[in-house]
């Protein structure tokens, strides 16, 4: 019992401001500026004032709240060593056994389905956590239609099922009464699809424990096949985002485009180094645009032509970005890229390329060809099959002498 006249440390939830009445912060998007939402896509978490009135973001000790129950991310018996678990044990006494764990997206789905039975949900955070929650909560609890639209591009690709729980394909197992044998002629299309799906999921393929596989991935002990599956899932997430995001700003640079075919019939893709403002462009936007353009091209054999002509230090992506791109892209890129023509290299760029392909991505080394002049490039690709920027033509004519081209360059470049 509190001493007479002393102020009780207990916090009454009714005195805390609800999330709906808080200010709407600007979402952080990095160097590339604010992402433009796709108005054709509806948010899985639309603006709902009734839900926002039930949610509170409060910085303080969760054990001091005057509430029905508290939820803490911990182990099953709250025995892990952290201040919140210790405070819960201190205030709850020795009879405490278990706590359920639900967060953000799960809480949102729970309120949508069972909001009538819940008066208020408080996210109690520390000083270190507050900024993260302020940034992420608008994604799941937008306070206006404008905030809902601004938040949409930042939602993860997988927002879970109707209950807010993560969806794991390997756990979507249904065993039919008589697999492969339809019992009625008037079965629905969904039932027919189920029969076609037999033998394709993890259970039918006799794959191992999926939870164990995920744990081994984190520990770096997965088999090559399992690592490839995880890599494919990651690439698919980037691809979905590349198809949804507004990349018109990167496209306007004309730094990457498809042209004709080389003398072996392979698609030619051009990269113009001088058109890449490394210090001004968002690296993720550049990576997304590369995936957006190249995904369908990489399904067949192709070659890359990189014009290093008249580039400066402001046009050179760092090795970390190139390594990240190489690690993210699908295996078809590496398999079907047959050559990388490095046009007008400098001594420094040759050294950097050798070091990068030797120590970072050794699989690329044999595919890189340094091309000193356009006539040398034309031994691999006919002039009429490649659109060359005018400044590249002028530079090559000045350095290597004039050359009679059978086709003029594209006026748009």
mmCIF file of C-alpha atoms in Angstrom:
data_model
loop_
_atom_site.group_PDB
_atom_site.id
_atom_site.type_symbol
_atom_site.label_atom_id
_atom_site.label_comp_id
_atom_site.label_asym_id
_atom_site.label_seq_id
_atom_site.Cartn_x
_atom_site.Cartn_y
_atom_site.Cartn_z
ATOM 1 C CA UNK A 1 0.000 0.000 0.000
ATOM 2 C CA UNK A 2 1.281 3.474 -0.866
ATOM 3 C CA UNK A 3 2.229 5.725 2.081
ATOM 4 C CA UNK A 4 -0.412 8.259 3.067
ATOM 5 C CA UNK A 5 -0.214 11.269 0.770
ATOM 6 C CA UNK A 6 2.224 9.625 -1.648
ATOM 7 C CA UNK A 7 1.384 9.661 -5.344
ATOM 8 C CA UNK A 8 0.564 6.204 -6.736
ATOM 9 C CA UNK A 9 2.965 5.033 -9.467
ATOM 10 C CA UNK A 10 0.088 3.267 -11.246
ATOM 11 C CA UNK A 11 -0.844 4.850 -14.596
ATOM 12 C CA UNK A 12 -4.532 5.063 -15.511
ATOM 13 C CA UNK A 13 -4.964 4.227 -19.216
ATOM 14 C CA UNK A 14 -7.886 6.656 -19.519
ATOM 15 C CA UNK A 15 -5.452 9.543 -18.963
ATOM 16 C CA UNK A 16 -3.251 8.592 -21.954
ATOM 17 C CA UNK A 17 -3.858 10.124 -25.435
ATOM 18 C CA UNK A 18 -4.983 7.638 -28.079
ATOM 19 C CA UNK A 19 -3.087 7.085 -31.348
ATOM 20 C CA UNK A 20 -5.796 8.770 -33.428
ATOM 21 C CA UNK A 21 -5.070 12.147 -31.811
ATOM 22 C CA UNK A 22 -1.287 12.025 -32.351
ATOM 23 C CA UNK A 23 0.565 13.996 -35.057
ATOM 24 C CA UNK A 24 1.243 12.308 -38.380
ATOM 25 C CA UNK A 25 5.041 12.043 -38.891
ATOM 26 C CA UNK A 26 6.651 12.106 -42.325
ATOM 27 C CA UNK A 27 7.819 8.648 -43.341
ATOM 28 C CA UNK A 28 11.589 8.346 -43.850
ATOM 29 C CA UNK A 29 12.392 7.223 -47.385
ATOM 30 C CA UNK A 30 16.116 7.889 -47.759
ATOM 31 C CA UNK A 31 17.930 9.870 -50.453
ATOM 32 C CA UNK A 32 15.403 9.201 -53.169
ATOM 33 C CA UNK A 33 12.631 11.193 -51.461
ATOM 34 C CA UNK A 34 9.092 10.169 -50.658
ATOM 35 C CA UNK A 35 7.751 7.148 -52.500
ATOM 36 C CA UNK A 36 4.707 7.809 -54.647
ATOM 37 C CA UNK A 37 1.882 5.422 -53.711
ATOM 38 C CA UNK A 38 0.203 3.336 -56.381
ATOM 39 C CA UNK A 39 -3.413 4.488 -56.304
ATOM 40 C CA UNK A 40 -4.537 1.262 -58.008
ATOM 41 C CA UNK A 41 -3.527 -0.825 -54.967
ATOM 42 C CA UNK A 42 -5.603 -0.729 -51.788
ATOM 43 C CA UNK A 43 -3.942 -0.943 -48.405
ATOM 44 C CA UNK A 44 -4.383 -4.164 -46.382
ATOM 45 C CA UNK A 45 -4.589 -1.864 -43.330
ATOM 46 C CA UNK A 46 -7.037 0.927 -44.305
ATOM 47 C CA UNK A 47 -7.662 3.988 -42.146
ATOM 48 C CA UNK A 48 -10.155 3.173 -39.371
ATOM 49 C CA UNK A 49 -10.771 5.764 -36.706
ATOM 50 C CA UNK A 50 -12.549 3.283 -34.416
ATOM 51 C CA UNK A 51 -9.427 1.096 -34.253
ATOM 52 C CA UNK A 52 -7.060 4.047 -33.807
ATOM 53 C CA UNK A 53 -9.157 5.216 -30.849
ATOM 54 C CA UNK A 54 -8.405 1.893 -29.131
ATOM 55 C CA UNK A 55 -4.614 2.102 -29.659
ATOM 56 C CA UNK A 56 -2.147 4.049 -27.498
ATOM 57 C CA UNK A 57 1.610 4.494 -27.951
ATOM 58 C CA UNK A 58 3.090 5.308 -24.547
ATOM 59 C CA UNK A 59 6.689 5.565 -23.342
ATOM 60 C CA UNK A 60 6.916 4.024 -19.875
ATOM 61 C CA UNK A 61 7.009 0.899 -17.700
ATOM 62 C CA UNK A 62 4.346 -1.536 -18.902
ATOM 63 C CA UNK A 63 4.025 -3.040 -15.407
ATOM 64 C CA UNK A 64 2.719 0.277 -14.018
ATOM 65 C CA UNK A 65 -0.335 0.349 -16.303
ATOM 66 C CA UNK A 66 -3.728 -0.143 -14.670
ATOM 67 C CA UNK A 67 -4.961 -2.744 -17.158
ATOM 68 C CA UNK A 68 -6.493 -6.200 -17.453
ATOM 69 C CA UNK A 69 -3.454 -7.930 -18.973
ATOM 70 C CA UNK A 70 0.011 -7.176 -20.324
ATOM 71 C CA UNK A 71 1.880 -8.906 -23.131
ATOM 72 C CA UNK A 72 5.672 -9.071 -23.348
ATOM 73 C CA UNK A 73 7.972 -10.572 -25.997
ATOM 74 C CA UNK A 74 9.903 -13.126 -24.007
ATOM 75 C CA UNK A 75 10.196 -16.863 -23.542
ATOM 76 C CA UNK A 76 7.298 -18.921 -22.202
ATOM 77 C CA UNK A 77 8.095 -18.382 -18.519
ATOM 78 C CA UNK A 78 9.556 -14.847 -18.714
ATOM 79 C CA UNK A 79 12.886 -16.164 -17.469
ATOM 80 C CA UNK A 80 15.098 -14.349 -19.977
ATOM 81 C CA UNK A 81 17.314 -11.670 -18.484
ATOM 82 C CA UNK A 82 15.800 -8.269 -19.262
ATOM 83 C CA UNK A 83 14.396 -5.434 -17.191
ATOM 84 C CA UNK A 84 10.797 -5.819 -18.389
ATOM 85 C CA UNK A 85 10.596 -9.514 -17.467
ATOM 86 C CA UNK A 86 12.128 -8.818 -14.078
ATOM 87 C CA UNK A 87 9.664 -5.968 -13.477
ATOM 88 C CA UNK A 88 6.728 -8.200 -14.451
ATOM 89 C CA UNK A 89 7.821 -10.865 -11.975
ATOM 90 C CA UNK A 90 8.337 -8.223 -9.281
ATOM 91 C CA UNK A 91 4.851 -6.730 -9.630
ATOM 92 C CA UNK A 92 2.914 -9.911 -10.522
ATOM 93 C CA UNK A 93 4.274 -12.125 -7.773
ATOM 94 C CA UNK A 94 5.249 -15.802 -7.784
ATOM 95 C CA UNK A 95 2.062 -17.121 -9.432
ATOM 96 C CA UNK A 96 2.898 -15.794 -12.881
ATOM 97 C CA UNK A 97 3.337 -18.666 -15.386
ATOM 98 C CA UNK A 98 2.824 -17.661 -19.007
ATOM 99 C CA UNK A 99 2.290 -14.652 -21.264
ATOM 100 C CA UNK A 100 0.923 -14.559 -24.801
ATOM 101 C CA UNK A 101 2.788 -12.598 -27.437
ATOM 102 C CA UNK A 102 1.176 -10.456 -30.113
ATOM 103 C CA UNK A 103 2.549 -7.397 -31.926
ATOM 104 C CA UNK A 104 1.622 -4.742 -34.501
ATOM 105 C CA UNK A 105 0.043 -6.532 -37.523
ATOM 106 C CA UNK A 106 -1.391 -9.273 -35.294
ATOM 107 C CA UNK A 107 -2.866 -6.690 -32.920
ATOM 108 C CA UNK A 108 -4.414 -4.860 -35.884
ATOM 109 C CA UNK A 109 -6.110 -8.019 -37.192
ATOM 110 C CA UNK A 110 -7.271 -8.935 -33.680
ATOM 111 C CA UNK A 111 -8.900 -5.528 -33.223
ATOM 112 C CA UNK A 112 -10.605 -5.826 -36.623
ATOM 113 C CA UNK A 113 -12.225 -9.110 -35.632
ATOM 114 C CA UNK A 114 -12.674 -8.732 -31.875
ATOM 115 C CA UNK A 115 -12.494 -4.984 -31.301
ATOM 116 C CA UNK A 116 -15.895 -4.924 -29.570
ATOM 117 C CA UNK A 117 -14.497 -6.971 -26.707
ATOM 118 C CA UNK A 118 -11.346 -4.833 -26.231
ATOM 119 C CA UNK A 119 -11.440 -1.333 -24.778
ATOM 120 C CA UNK A 120 -7.808 -0.240 -25.292
ATOM 121 C CA UNK A 121 -4.440 -1.632 -26.404
ATOM 122 C CA UNK A 122 -1.317 0.176 -25.183
ATOM 123 C CA UNK A 123 2.112 -0.251 -26.798
ATOM 124 C CA UNK A 124 4.432 0.524 -23.864
ATOM 125 C CA UNK A 125 7.921 1.316 -25.194
ATOM 126 C CA UNK A 126 11.303 2.466 -23.925
ATOM 127 C CA UNK A 127 13.299 5.498 -25.058
ATOM 128 C CA UNK A 128 15.203 3.339 -27.557
ATOM 129 C CA UNK A 129 12.042 1.765 -28.993
ATOM 130 C CA UNK A 130 9.867 4.870 -29.267
ATOM 131 C CA UNK A 131 11.289 6.191 -32.546
ATOM 132 C CA UNK A 132 10.887 2.798 -34.228
ATOM 133 C CA UNK A 133 7.255 2.461 -33.167
ATOM 134 C CA UNK A 134 6.454 6.035 -34.220
ATOM 135 C CA UNK A 135 7.838 5.208 -37.664
ATOM 136 C CA UNK A 136 6.165 1.787 -38.058
ATOM 137 C CA UNK A 137 2.732 2.244 -36.478
ATOM 138 C CA UNK A 138 1.378 4.431 -39.335
ATOM 139 C CA UNK A 139 1.820 1.392 -41.598
ATOM 140 C CA UNK A 140 -0.634 -0.672 -39.528
ATOM 141 C CA UNK A 141 -2.719 2.085 -37.927
ATOM 142 C CA UNK A 142 -2.935 4.989 -40.436
ATOM 143 C CA UNK A 143 -4.671 8.020 -38.899
ATOM 144 C CA UNK A 144 -5.982 9.443 -42.158
ATOM 145 C CA UNK A 145 -6.503 8.468 -45.774
ATOM 146 C CA UNK A 146 -3.414 10.486 -46.712
ATOM 147 C CA UNK A 147 -1.267 8.621 -44.181
ATOM 148 C CA UNK A 148 -2.698 5.317 -45.437
ATOM 149 C CA UNK A 149 -1.606 6.161 -48.993
ATOM 150 C CA UNK A 150 1.855 7.340 -47.887
ATOM 151 C CA UNK A 151 2.396 4.176 -45.838
ATOM 152 C CA UNK A 152 1.371 1.673 -48.517
ATOM 153 C CA UNK A 153 4.762 1.468 -50.349
ATOM 154 C CA UNK A 154 6.545 0.684 -47.072
ATOM 155 C CA UNK A 155 4.430 -2.306 -46.037
ATOM 156 C CA UNK A 156 6.286 -5.640 -46.252
ATOM 157 C CA UNK A 157 5.375 -7.990 -49.071
ATOM 158 C CA UNK A 158 4.015 -10.552 -46.607
ATOM 159 C CA UNK A 159 1.562 -8.972 -44.157
ATOM 160 C CA UNK A 160 0.241 -12.318 -42.929
ATOM 161 C CA UNK A 161 -3.189 -13.895 -43.105
ATOM 162 C CA UNK A 162 -6.559 -12.620 -41.888
ATOM 163 C CA UNK A 163 -5.417 -13.185 -38.299
ATOM 164 C CA UNK A 164 -2.167 -11.273 -38.796
ATOM 165 C CA UNK A 165 -0.104 -14.447 -38.515
ATOM 166 C CA UNK A 166 2.816 -15.104 -40.910
ATOM 167 C CA UNK A 167 1.956 -17.425 -43.798
ATOM 168 C CA UNK A 168 4.480 -20.212 -44.362
ATOM 169 C CA UNK A 169 3.771 -22.187 -47.541
ATOM 170 C CA UNK A 170 5.356 -25.344 -46.154
ATOM 171 C CA UNK A 171 2.699 -25.426 -43.420
ATOM 172 C CA UNK A 172 -0.262 -25.165 -45.792
ATOM 173 C CA UNK A 173 -0.963 -28.895 -45.651
ATOM 174 C CA UNK A 174 -4.368 -30.481 -46.133
ATOM 175 C CA UNK A 175 -4.690 -34.264 -46.368
ATOM 176 C CA UNK A 176 -7.695 -35.307 -48.458
ATOM 177 C CA UNK A 177 -9.867 -38.303 -47.697
ATOM 178 C CA UNK A 178 -8.853 -39.954 -50.994
ATOM 179 C CA UNK A 179 -5.995 -38.013 -52.557
ATOM 180 C CA UNK A 180 -6.103 -37.944 -56.351
ATOM 181 C CA UNK A 181 -9.621 -39.445 -56.593
ATOM 182 C CA UNK A 182 -12.465 -36.903 -56.977
ATOM 183 C CA UNK A 183 -15.550 -38.074 -55.081
ATOM 184 C CA UNK A 184 -18.113 -35.953 -56.967
ATOM 185 C CA UNK A 185 -18.319 -34.777 -60.542
ATOM 186 C CA UNK A 186 -19.601 -31.353 -59.474
ATOM 187 C CA UNK A 187 -16.624 -30.477 -57.315
ATOM 188 C CA UNK A 188 -15.658 -26.810 -57.123
ATOM 189 C CA UNK A 189 -12.628 -25.384 -58.924
ATOM 190 C CA UNK A 190 -10.941 -24.987 -55.548
ATOM 191 C CA UNK A 191 -11.177 -28.737 -54.910
ATOM 192 C CA UNK A 192 -9.720 -29.489 -58.342
ATOM 193 C CA UNK A 193 -6.840 -27.178 -57.606
ATOM 194 C CA UNK A 194 -6.223 -29.044 -54.370
ATOM 195 C CA UNK A 195 -5.907 -32.315 -56.298
ATOM 196 C CA UNK A 196 -3.459 -30.745 -58.731
ATOM 197 C CA UNK A 197 -1.428 -29.463 -55.797
ATOM 198 C CA UNK A 198 -0.862 -32.944 -54.355
ATOM 199 C CA UNK A 199 2.814 -33.828 -54.287
ATOM 200 C CA UNK A 200 4.093 -30.267 -54.617
ATOM 201 C CA UNK A 201 4.169 -29.118 -51.004
ATOM 202 C CA UNK A 202 6.899 -29.811 -48.459
ATOM 203 C CA UNK A 203 4.984 -32.626 -46.722
ATOM 204 C CA UNK A 204 4.446 -34.649 -49.906
ATOM 205 C CA UNK A 205 8.055 -34.109 -50.972
ATOM 206 C CA UNK A 206 9.224 -35.547 -47.637
ATOM 207 C CA UNK A 207 11.181 -32.388 -46.872
ATOM 208 C CA UNK A 208 12.695 -31.906 -43.441
ATOM 209 C CA UNK A 209 11.482 -29.873 -40.504
ATOM 210 C CA UNK A 210 10.883 -26.376 -41.889
ATOM 211 C CA UNK A 211 11.601 -24.722 -38.550
ATOM 212 C CA UNK A 212 14.912 -26.537 -38.353
ATOM 213 C CA UNK A 213 15.722 -25.433 -41.893
ATOM 214 C CA UNK A 214 15.081 -21.785 -41.041
ATOM 215 C CA UNK A 215 17.265 -22.084 -37.955
ATOM 216 C CA UNK A 216 20.093 -23.618 -39.983
ATOM 217 C CA UNK A 217 19.880 -20.794 -42.525
ATOM 218 C CA UNK A 218 20.522 -18.316 -39.737
ATOM 219 C CA UNK A 219 23.428 -20.443 -38.532
ATOM 220 C CA UNK A 220 24.907 -20.751 -42.028
ATOM 221 C CA UNK A 221 24.563 -24.544 -42.011
ATOM 222 C CA UNK A 222 21.913 -25.003 -44.727
ATOM 223 C CA UNK A 223 22.337 -27.201 -47.783
ATOM 224 C CA UNK A 224 22.957 -25.547 -51.125
ATOM 225 C CA UNK A 225 19.426 -26.339 -52.339
ATOM 226 C CA UNK A 226 17.847 -24.815 -49.234
ATOM 227 C CA UNK A 227 20.009 -21.701 -49.499
ATOM 228 C CA UNK A 228 18.916 -21.318 -53.134
ATOM 229 C CA UNK A 229 15.250 -21.508 -52.089
ATOM 230 C CA UNK A 230 15.796 -18.825 -49.468
ATOM 231 C CA UNK A 231 17.627 -16.689 -52.069
ATOM 232 C CA UNK A 232 14.735 -17.113 -54.512
ATOM 233 C CA UNK A 233 12.216 -15.973 -51.898
ATOM 234 C CA UNK A 234 14.318 -12.876 -51.195
ATOM 235 C CA UNK A 235 14.607 -12.053 -54.908
ATOM 236 C CA UNK A 236 10.848 -12.453 -55.352
ATOM 237 C CA UNK A 237 10.282 -9.874 -52.616
ATOM 238 C CA UNK A 238 12.543 -7.399 -54.446
ATOM 239 C CA UNK A 239 10.782 -8.189 -57.722
ATOM 240 C CA UNK A 240 7.332 -7.527 -56.224
ATOM 241 C CA UNK A 241 8.536 -4.194 -54.912
ATOM 242 C CA UNK A 242 10.157 -3.339 -58.265
ATOM 243 C CA UNK A 243 6.816 -3.899 -59.991
ATOM 244 C CA UNK A 244 4.901 -1.796 -57.460
ATOM 245 C CA UNK A 245 7.209 1.183 -56.836
ATOM 246 C CA UNK A 246 7.316 4.372 -58.890
ATOM 247 C CA UNK A 247 10.714 4.271 -60.610
ATOM 248 C CA UNK A 248 10.110 6.997 -63.188
ATOM 249 C CA UNK A 249 12.828 9.176 -61.648
ATOM 250 C CA UNK A 250 15.472 6.509 -62.267
ATOM 251 C CA UNK A 251 14.094 5.703 -65.718
ATOM 252 C CA UNK A 252 14.455 9.363 -66.771
ATOM 253 C CA UNK A 253 18.242 9.120 -66.322
ATOM 254 C CA UNK A 254 18.492 6.792 -69.367
ATOM 255 C CA UNK A 255 21.318 4.952 -67.662
ATOM 256 C CA UNK A 256 19.999 1.450 -68.461
ATOM 257 C CA UNK A 257 18.156 0.343 -71.574
ATOM 258 C CA UNK A 258 17.674 -2.614 -73.905
ATOM 259 C CA UNK A 259 18.842 -2.258 -77.510
ATOM 260 C CA UNK A 260 19.376 -4.877 -80.256
ATOM 261 C CA UNK A 261 21.208 -8.221 -80.465
ATOM 262 C CA UNK A 262 24.869 -9.198 -80.690
ATOM 263 C CA UNK A 263 26.307 -11.359 -83.485
ATOM 264 C CA UNK A 264 25.360 -14.501 -81.561
ATOM 265 C CA UNK A 265 21.695 -13.442 -81.347
ATOM 266 C CA UNK A 266 21.818 -12.495 -77.642
ATOM 267 C CA UNK A 267 19.958 -9.461 -76.254
ATOM 268 C CA UNK A 268 22.155 -6.390 -75.703
ATOM 269 C CA UNK A 269 21.599 -4.213 -72.628
ATOM 270 C CA UNK A 270 23.436 -0.897 -72.286
ATOM 271 C CA UNK A 271 24.583 0.857 -69.102
ATOM 272 C CA UNK A 272 25.730 4.481 -69.458
ATOM 273 C CA UNK A 273 28.044 5.274 -66.570
ATOM 274 C CA UNK A 274 27.986 9.064 -66.979
ATOM 275 C CA UNK A 275 24.182 9.055 -66.529
ATOM 276 C CA UNK A 276 24.401 7.531 -63.026
ATOM 277 C CA UNK A 277 24.480 10.292 -60.368
ATOM 278 C CA UNK A 278 25.639 8.076 -57.523
ATOM 279 C CA UNK A 279 25.511 10.832 -54.906
ATOM 280 C CA UNK A 280 21.952 11.847 -55.819
ATOM 281 C CA UNK A 281 20.199 8.557 -56.515
ATOM 282 C CA UNK A 282 18.703 6.208 -53.923
ATOM 283 C CA UNK A 283 20.709 2.935 -54.167
ATOM 284 C CA UNK A 284 17.621 0.827 -53.493
ATOM 285 C CA UNK A 285 15.721 2.637 -56.250
ATOM 286 C CA UNK A 286 18.588 1.940 -58.658
ATOM 287 C CA UNK A 287 18.611 -1.727 -57.665
ATOM 288 C CA UNK A 288 14.826 -1.974 -58.045
ATOM 289 C CA UNK A 289 14.965 -0.382 -61.499
ATOM 290 C CA UNK A 290 17.690 -2.803 -62.592
ATOM 291 C CA UNK A 291 15.501 -5.740 -61.495
ATOM 292 C CA UNK A 292 12.421 -4.177 -63.125
ATOM 293 C CA UNK A 293 14.183 -3.881 -66.499
ATOM 294 C CA UNK A 294 16.269 -7.037 -66.396
ATOM 295 C CA UNK A 295 13.945 -9.695 -64.937
ATOM 296 C CA UNK A 296 12.335 -10.714 -68.234
ATOM 297 C CA UNK A 297 15.539 -10.117 -70.250
ATOM 298 C CA UNK A 298 17.582 -12.396 -67.977
ATOM 299 C CA UNK A 299 15.276 -15.301 -68.777
ATOM 300 C CA UNK A 300 17.321 -15.717 -71.980
ATOM 301 C CA UNK A 301 20.986 -15.217 -72.867
ATOM 302 C CA UNK A 302 22.097 -11.586 -72.895
ATOM 303 C CA UNK A 303 25.207 -9.374 -72.820
ATOM 304 C CA UNK A 304 25.854 -6.112 -70.966
ATOM 305 C CA UNK A 305 27.670 -3.150 -72.503
ATOM 306 C CA UNK A 306 28.935 -0.608 -69.975
ATOM 307 C CA UNK A 307 30.116 2.769 -71.311
ATOM 308 C CA UNK A 308 32.691 4.109 -68.831
ATOM 309 C CA UNK A 309 33.254 7.065 -71.152
ATOM 310 C CA UNK A 310 33.885 10.443 -69.456
ATOM 311 C CA UNK A 311 32.688 9.261 -66.045
ATOM 312 C CA UNK A 312 33.874 10.911 -62.830
ATOM 313 C CA UNK A 313 34.004 9.790 -59.205
ATOM 314 C CA UNK A 314 30.385 10.953 -58.880
ATOM 315 C CA UNK A 315 29.326 8.260 -61.380
ATOM 316 C CA UNK A 316 31.053 5.244 -59.820
ATOM 317 C CA UNK A 317 28.861 2.940 -57.680
ATOM 318 C CA UNK A 318 30.859 1.569 -54.768
ATOM 319 C CA UNK A 319 31.800 -2.094 -54.639
ATOM 320 C CA UNK A 320 29.360 -2.744 -51.792
ATOM 321 C CA UNK A 321 26.414 -1.750 -53.984
ATOM 322 C CA UNK A 322 27.587 -3.919 -56.894
ATOM 323 C CA UNK A 323 28.178 -6.843 -54.528
ATOM 324 C CA UNK A 324 24.688 -6.389 -53.053
ATOM 325 C CA UNK A 325 23.151 -6.342 -56.528
ATOM 326 C CA UNK A 326 25.089 -9.459 -57.534
ATOM 327 C CA UNK A 327 23.985 -11.258 -54.363
ATOM 328 C CA UNK A 328 20.301 -10.324 -54.694
ATOM 329 C CA UNK A 329 19.628 -11.033 -58.364
ATOM 330 C CA UNK A 330 18.244 -14.386 -59.390
ATOM 331 C CA UNK A 331 20.530 -17.195 -60.540
ATOM 332 C CA UNK A 332 19.248 -16.759 -64.108
ATOM 333 C CA UNK A 333 21.119 -13.434 -64.322
ATOM 334 C CA UNK A 334 24.457 -15.079 -63.608
ATOM 335 C CA UNK A 335 23.730 -18.076 -65.821
ATOM 336 C CA UNK A 336 22.446 -16.183 -68.868
ATOM 337 C CA UNK A 337 24.792 -13.173 -68.838
ATOM 338 C CA UNK A 338 27.386 -14.304 -71.377
ATOM 339 C CA UNK A 339 29.584 -11.202 -71.561
ATOM 340 C CA UNK A 340 30.192 -7.838 -69.892
ATOM 341 C CA UNK A 341 31.824 -5.352 -72.279
ATOM 342 C CA UNK A 342 33.622 -2.582 -70.370
ATOM 343 C CA UNK A 343 34.005 0.205 -72.970
ATOM 344 C CA UNK A 344 36.665 2.947 -72.647
ATOM 345 C CA UNK A 345 38.187 1.726 -69.386
ATOM 346 C CA UNK A 346 40.835 3.697 -67.524
ATOM 347 C CA UNK A 347 43.860 2.193 -65.826
ATOM 348 C CA UNK A 348 42.217 2.740 -62.432
ATOM 349 C CA UNK A 349 38.960 1.097 -63.525
ATOM 350 C CA UNK A 350 40.867 -1.916 -64.862
ATOM 351 C CA UNK A 351 42.624 -2.368 -61.522
ATOM 352 C CA UNK A 352 39.380 -1.970 -59.556
ATOM 353 C CA UNK A 353 37.551 -4.392 -61.852
ATOM 354 C CA UNK A 354 40.307 -6.985 -61.491
ATOM 355 C CA UNK A 355 40.266 -6.701 -57.702
ATOM 356 C CA UNK A 356 36.467 -6.873 -57.522
ATOM 357 C CA UNK A 357 36.117 -9.864 -59.848
ATOM 358 C CA UNK A 358 39.015 -11.649 -58.162
ATOM 359 C CA UNK A 359 38.104 -11.216 -54.503
ATOM 360 C CA UNK A 360 34.362 -10.391 -54.397
ATOM 361 C CA UNK A 361 32.547 -12.059 -57.312
ATOM 362 C CA UNK A 362 34.972 -14.455 -58.922
ATOM 363 C CA UNK A 363 32.238 -15.964 -61.122
ATOM 364 C CA UNK A 364 32.144 -12.738 -63.137
ATOM 365 C CA UNK A 365 35.837 -12.536 -63.963
ATOM 366 C CA UNK A 366 35.889 -14.594 -67.170
ATOM 367 C CA UNK A 367 32.912 -12.676 -68.590
ATOM 368 C CA UNK A 368 34.456 -9.185 -68.354
ATOM 369 C CA UNK A 369 36.052 -7.853 -71.568
ATOM 370 C CA UNK A 370 37.783 -4.459 -71.657
ATOM 371 C CA UNK A 371 37.021 -2.685 -74.934
ATOM 372 C CA UNK A 372 39.303 0.220 -75.841
ATOM 373 C CA UNK A 373 37.413 1.501 -78.889
ATOM 374 C CA UNK A 374 34.049 1.261 -80.626
ATOM 375 C CA UNK A 375 35.473 -0.593 -83.679
ATOM 376 C CA UNK A 376 36.614 -3.263 -81.237
ATOM 377 C CA UNK A 377 33.085 -3.378 -79.761
ATOM 378 C CA UNK A 378 31.643 -3.733 -83.282
ATOM 379 C CA UNK A 379 33.466 -7.056 -83.707
ATOM 380 C CA UNK A 380 30.963 -8.430 -81.162
ATOM 381 C CA UNK A 381 27.911 -6.245 -81.860
ATOM 382 C CA UNK A 382 27.004 -4.702 -85.211
ATOM 383 C CA UNK A 383 26.709 -0.876 -85.128
ATOM 384 C CA UNK A 384 23.059 -0.974 -86.187
ATOM 385 C CA UNK A 385 22.222 -3.227 -83.217
ATOM 386 C CA UNK A 386 23.286 -0.836 -80.465
ATOM 387 C CA UNK A 387 22.189 2.713 -79.547
ATOM 388 C CA UNK A 388 25.279 4.683 -78.529
ATOM 389 C CA UNK A 389 25.066 8.060 -76.737
ATOM 390 C CA UNK A 390 26.419 10.938 -78.912
ATOM 391 C CA UNK A 391 29.080 11.918 -76.369
ATOM 392 C CA UNK A 392 30.506 8.377 -76.568
ATOM 393 C CA UNK A 393 30.722 8.627 -80.380
ATOM 394 C CA UNK A 394 32.418 12.031 -80.171
ATOM 395 C CA UNK A 395 34.908 10.849 -77.555
ATOM 396 C CA UNK A 396 35.831 7.731 -79.505
ATOM 397 C CA UNK A 397 36.277 9.710 -82.738
ATOM 398 C CA UNK A 398 38.518 12.197 -80.956
ATOM 399 C CA UNK A 399 40.662 9.551 -79.228
ATOM 400 C CA UNK A 400 40.676 6.681 -81.713
ATOM 401 C CA UNK A 401 39.985 8.472 -84.986
ATOM 402 C CA UNK A 402 36.785 8.751 -87.071
ATOM 403 C CA UNK A 403 34.808 5.683 -87.977
ATOM 404 C CA UNK A 404 32.090 5.257 -90.589
ATOM 405 C CA UNK A 405 28.941 4.033 -88.855
ATOM 406 C CA UNK A 406 26.197 2.266 -90.766
ATOM 407 C CA UNK A 407 23.503 3.568 -88.431
ATOM 408 C CA UNK A 408 23.222 6.852 -86.492
ATOM 409 C CA UNK A 409 22.904 6.820 -82.727
ATOM 410 C CA UNK A 410 19.550 7.215 -80.989
ATOM 411 C CA UNK A 411 18.580 10.914 -80.709
ATOM 412 C CA UNK A 412 17.066 10.288 -77.253
ATOM 413 C CA UNK A 413 20.376 9.368 -75.597
#
